[in-house]
């Protein structure tokens, strides 16, 4: 059986849609897009658009870094365009970049997605790396991307999860969140060193409360600590000092 070529199929789609009163825009790389169709002609891949407003296109744009589909935009109501950091696919379909990963683009079963900024896909794309073959039993609890608490960072990677720098995990009893880590409540404070390098995560560490914080500790008792003027307290009164990057 003779199979129609991709170019023939693309032309057939263009003619069919154009015959229904839809304005069709051919995109770079062989993609097609629809804009301003009479009666709101639907497309095979409708998107809500981005900064350019509502938009419809027969194909999605592709993220430059990961190859994942990205919604096109229609600046000023014009023809579909790809937002910054994305491009039209040459063959009409996005192809994942080898080795990269995201929440919607998981790794193989023997690997886990390691995000360089530890933001679990909310920032930089991840890289599929092999899971460790084994881990020690030291208990240094960490917050993982799936919202669970791992016994330590190695154990999290073994289970297929990276650290979550944004926290959000339920702290184990007697502890409070400090980025992806946990500090002992009433005995330690959390110090955050803000990274000034894109893609590099902030540093978090636990430090013993000074003698001035005996009793009911508050930000005033950390005034003599590095970055003591940049103190914040959570609802339970646990303290964090945020030091800006240099």
PDB file of N, CA, C and O in Angstrom, residues 14-45:
ATOM      1  N   UNK A  14      -4.072  21.704   5.199  1.00  0.00           N
ATOM      2  CA  UNK A  14      -4.177  23.138   4.890  1.00  0.00           C
ATOM      3  C   UNK A  14      -5.367  23.409   3.995  1.00  0.00           C
ATOM      4  O   UNK A  14      -6.167  24.310   4.228  1.00  0.00           O
ATOM      5  N   UNK A  15      -5.529  22.585   2.930  1.00  0.00           N
ATOM      6  CA  UNK A  15      -6.626  22.802   1.992  1.00  0.00           C
ATOM      7  C   UNK A  15      -7.974  22.559   2.656  1.00  0.00           C
ATOM      8  O   UNK A  15      -8.933  23.297   2.432  1.00  0.00           O
ATOM      9  N   UNK A  16      -8.028  21.521   3.492  1.00  0.00           N
ATOM     10  CA  UNK A  16      -9.296  21.202   4.147  1.00  0.00           C
ATOM     11  C   UNK A  16      -9.727  22.312   5.076  1.00  0.00           C
ATOM     12  O   UNK A  16     -10.891  22.704   5.107  1.00  0.00           O
ATOM     13  N   UNK A  17      -8.806  22.833   5.868  1.00  0.00           N
ATOM     14  CA  UNK A  17      -9.153  23.889   6.812  1.00  0.00           C
ATOM     15  C   UNK A  17      -9.461  25.181   6.084  1.00  0.00           C
ATOM     16  O   UNK A  17     -10.391  25.911   6.402  1.00  0.00           O
ATOM     17  N   UNK A  18      -8.653  25.488   5.049  1.00  0.00           N
ATOM     18  CA  UNK A  18      -8.882  26.717   4.300  1.00  0.00           C
ATOM     19  C   UNK A  18     -10.249  26.690   3.663  1.00  0.00           C
ATOM     20  O   UNK A  18     -10.936  27.714   3.553  1.00  0.00           O
ATOM     21  N   UNK A  19     -10.711  25.511   3.253  1.00  0.00           N
ATOM     22  CA  UNK A  19     -12.027  25.413   2.632  1.00  0.00           C
ATOM     23  C   UNK A  19     -13.135  25.662   3.610  1.00  0.00           C
ATOM     24  O   UNK A  19     -14.268  25.903   3.223  1.00  0.00           O
ATOM     25  N   UNK A  20     -12.860  25.596   4.916  1.00  0.00           N
ATOM     26  CA  UNK A  20     -13.891  25.835   5.934  1.00  0.00           C
ATOM     27  C   UNK A  20     -13.900  27.275   6.381  1.00  0.00           C
ATOM     28  O   UNK A  20     -14.533  27.609   7.380  1.00  0.00           O
ATOM     29  N   UNK A  21     -13.143  28.126   5.756  1.00  0.00           N
ATOM     30  CA  UNK A  21     -13.175  29.541   6.097  1.00  0.00           C
ATOM     31  C   UNK A  21     -12.194  29.930   7.167  1.00  0.00           C
ATOM     32  O   UNK A  21     -12.331  30.969   7.772  1.00  0.00           O
ATOM     33  N   UNK A  22     -11.176  29.095   7.462  1.00  0.00           N
ATOM     34  CA  UNK A  22     -10.194  29.418   8.476  1.00  0.00           C
ATOM     35  C   UNK A  22      -8.933  29.937   7.823  1.00  0.00           C
ATOM     36  O   UNK A  22      -8.468  29.370   6.840  1.00  0.00           O
ATOM     37  N   UNK A  23      -8.385  31.012   8.342  1.00  0.00           N
ATOM     38  CA  UNK A  23      -7.131  31.532   7.825  1.00  0.00           C
ATOM     39  C   UNK A  23      -6.000  30.694   8.369  1.00  0.00           C
ATOM     40  O   UNK A  23      -5.825  30.586   9.574  1.00  0.00           O
ATOM     41  N   UNK A  24      -5.238  30.070   7.504  1.00  0.00           N
ATOM     42  CA  UNK A  24      -4.179  29.169   7.919  1.00  0.00           C
ATOM     43  C   UNK A  24      -2.839  29.810   7.640  1.00  0.00           C
ATOM     44  O   UNK A  24      -2.603  30.345   6.571  1.00  0.00           O
ATOM     45  N   UNK A  25      -1.962  29.752   8.632  1.00  0.00           N
ATOM     46  CA  UNK A  25      -0.631  30.326   8.496  1.00  0.00           C
ATOM     47  C   UNK A  25       0.391  29.220   8.524  1.00  0.00           C
ATOM     48  O   UNK A  25       0.420  28.433   9.469  1.00  0.00           O
ATOM     49  N   UNK A  26       1.216  29.119   7.481  1.00  0.00           N
ATOM     50  CA  UNK A  26       2.268  28.105   7.481  1.00  0.00           C
ATOM     51  C   UNK A  26       3.435  28.628   8.285  1.00  0.00           C
ATOM     52  O   UNK A  26       3.890  29.752   8.080  1.00  0.00           O
ATOM     53  N   UNK A  27       3.896  27.832   9.237  1.00  0.00           N
ATOM     54  CA  UNK A  27       4.945  28.258  10.140  1.00  0.00           C
ATOM     55  C   UNK A  27       6.303  27.771   9.660  1.00  0.00           C
ATOM     56  O   UNK A  27       6.390  26.795   8.906  1.00  0.00           O
ATOM     57  N   UNK A  28       7.372  28.406  10.136  1.00  0.00           N
ATOM     58  CA  UNK A  28       8.724  27.949   9.786  1.00  0.00           C
ATOM     59  C   UNK A  28       8.918  26.502  10.184  1.00  0.00           C
ATOM     60  O   UNK A  28       8.431  26.047  11.207  1.00  0.00           O
ATOM     61  N   UNK A  29       9.623  25.772   9.371  1.00  0.00           N
ATOM     62  CA  UNK A  29       9.912  24.372   9.697  1.00  0.00           C
ATOM     63  C   UNK A  29       8.807  23.418   9.336  1.00  0.00           C
ATOM     64  O   UNK A  29       8.800  22.274   9.751  1.00  0.00           O
ATOM     65  N   UNK A  30       7.792  23.888   8.584  1.00  0.00           N
ATOM     66  CA  UNK A  30       6.765  22.967   8.124  1.00  0.00           C
ATOM     67  C   UNK A  30       5.532  22.959   8.981  1.00  0.00           C
ATOM     68  O   UNK A  30       4.573  22.275   8.680  1.00  0.00           O
ATOM     69  N   UNK A  31       5.458  23.714  10.096  1.00  0.00           N
ATOM     70  CA  UNK A  31       4.275  23.747  10.934  1.00  0.00           C
ATOM     71  C   UNK A  31       3.231  24.638  10.329  1.00  0.00           C
ATOM     72  O   UNK A  31       3.504  25.493   9.491  1.00  0.00           O
ATOM     73  N   UNK A  32       1.959  24.483  10.711  1.00  0.00           N
ATOM     74  CA  UNK A  32       0.899  25.363  10.247  1.00  0.00           C
ATOM     75  C   UNK A  32       0.153  25.919  11.419  1.00  0.00           C
ATOM     76  O   UNK A  32       0.008  25.275  12.446  1.00  0.00           O
ATOM     77  N   UNK A  33      -0.377  27.103  11.277  1.00  0.00           N
ATOM     78  CA  UNK A  33      -1.117  27.716  12.373  1.00  0.00           C
ATOM     79  C   UNK A  33      -2.364  28.369  11.857  1.00  0.00           C
ATOM     80  O   UNK A  33      -2.428  28.841  10.721  1.00  0.00           O
ATOM     81  N   UNK A  34      -3.423  28.406  12.683  1.00  0.00           N
ATOM     82  CA  UNK A  34      -4.678  29.026  12.287  1.00  0.00           C
ATOM     83  C   UNK A  34      -4.909  30.258  13.118  1.00  0.00           C
ATOM     84  O   UNK A  34      -4.689  30.265  14.307  1.00  0.00           O
ATOM     85  N   UNK A  35      -5.373  31.326  12.501  1.00  0.00           N
ATOM     86  CA  UNK A  35      -5.652  32.555  13.229  1.00  0.00           C
ATOM     87  C   UNK A  35      -6.872  33.221  12.632  1.00  0.00           C
ATOM     88  O   UNK A  35      -6.975  33.414  11.426  1.00  0.00           O
ATOM     89  N   UNK A  36      -7.804  33.626  13.501  1.00  0.00           N
ATOM     90  CA  UNK A  36      -8.951  34.392  13.042  1.00  0.00           C
ATOM     91  C   UNK A  36      -9.902  33.604  12.177  1.00  0.00           C
ATOM     92  O   UNK A  36     -10.509  34.153  11.257  1.00  0.00           O
ATOM     93  N   UNK A  37     -10.081  32.323  12.376  1.00  0.00           N
ATOM     94  CA  UNK A  37     -10.971  31.513  11.565  1.00  0.00           C
ATOM     95  C   UNK A  37     -12.408  31.928  11.747  1.00  0.00           C
ATOM     96  O   UNK A  37     -12.853  32.279  12.837  1.00  0.00           O
ATOM     97  N   UNK A  38     -13.196  31.883  10.677  1.00  0.00           N
ATOM     98  CA  UNK A  38     -14.614  32.218  10.743  1.00  0.00           C
ATOM     99  C   UNK A  38     -15.313  31.186  11.602  1.00  0.00           C
ATOM    100  O   UNK A  38     -15.151  29.981  11.405  1.00  0.00           O
ATOM    101  N   UNK A  39     -16.082  31.653  12.549  1.00  0.00           N
ATOM    102  CA  UNK A  39     -16.800  30.745  13.421  1.00  0.00           C
ATOM    103  C   UNK A  39     -15.902  30.045  14.409  1.00  0.00           C
ATOM    104  O   UNK A  39     -16.300  29.081  15.026  1.00  0.00           O
ATOM    105  N   UNK A  40     -14.658  30.546  14.584  1.00  0.00           N
ATOM    106  CA  UNK A  40     -13.749  29.959  15.581  1.00  0.00           C
ATOM    107  C   UNK A  40     -13.318  28.557  15.217  1.00  0.00           C
ATOM    108  O   UNK A  40     -13.272  27.686  16.067  1.00  0.00           O
ATOM    109  N   UNK A  41     -13.015  28.301  13.923  1.00  0.00           N
ATOM    110  CA  UNK A  41     -12.616  26.969  13.483  1.00  0.00           C
ATOM    111  C   UNK A  41     -11.630  26.337  14.445  1.00  0.00           C
ATOM    112  O   UNK A  41     -10.607  26.924  14.755  1.00  0.00           O
ATOM    113  N   UNK A  42     -11.916  25.131  14.921  1.00  0.00           N
ATOM    114  CA  UNK A  42     -11.058  24.475  15.905  1.00  0.00           C
ATOM    115  C   UNK A  42      -9.823  23.933  15.230  1.00  0.00           C
ATOM    116  O   UNK A  42      -9.778  23.723  14.024  1.00  0.00           O
ATOM    117  N   UNK A  43      -8.804  23.695  16.040  1.00  0.00           N
ATOM    118  CA  UNK A  43      -7.554  23.146  15.524  1.00  0.00           C
ATOM    119  C   UNK A  43      -7.244  21.863  16.256  1.00  0.00           C
ATOM    120  O   UNK A  43      -7.812  21.557  17.296  1.00  0.00           O
ATOM    121  N   UNK A  44      -6.284  21.113  15.708  1.00  0.00           N
ATOM    122  CA  UNK A  44      -5.939  19.843  16.327  1.00  0.00           C
ATOM    123  C   UNK A  44      -5.138  20.032  17.588  1.00  0.00           C
ATOM    124  O   UNK A  44      -4.997  19.135  18.381  1.00  0.00           O
ATOM    125  N   UNK A  45      -4.594  21.232  17.803  1.00  0.00           N
ATOM    126  CA  UNK A  45      -3.825  21.510  19.011  1.00  0.00           C
ATOM    127  C   UNK A  45      -4.096  22.938  19.424  1.00  0.00           C
ATOM    128  O   UNK A  45      -3.401  23.857  19.033  1.00  0.00           O
TER     129      UNK A  45
END
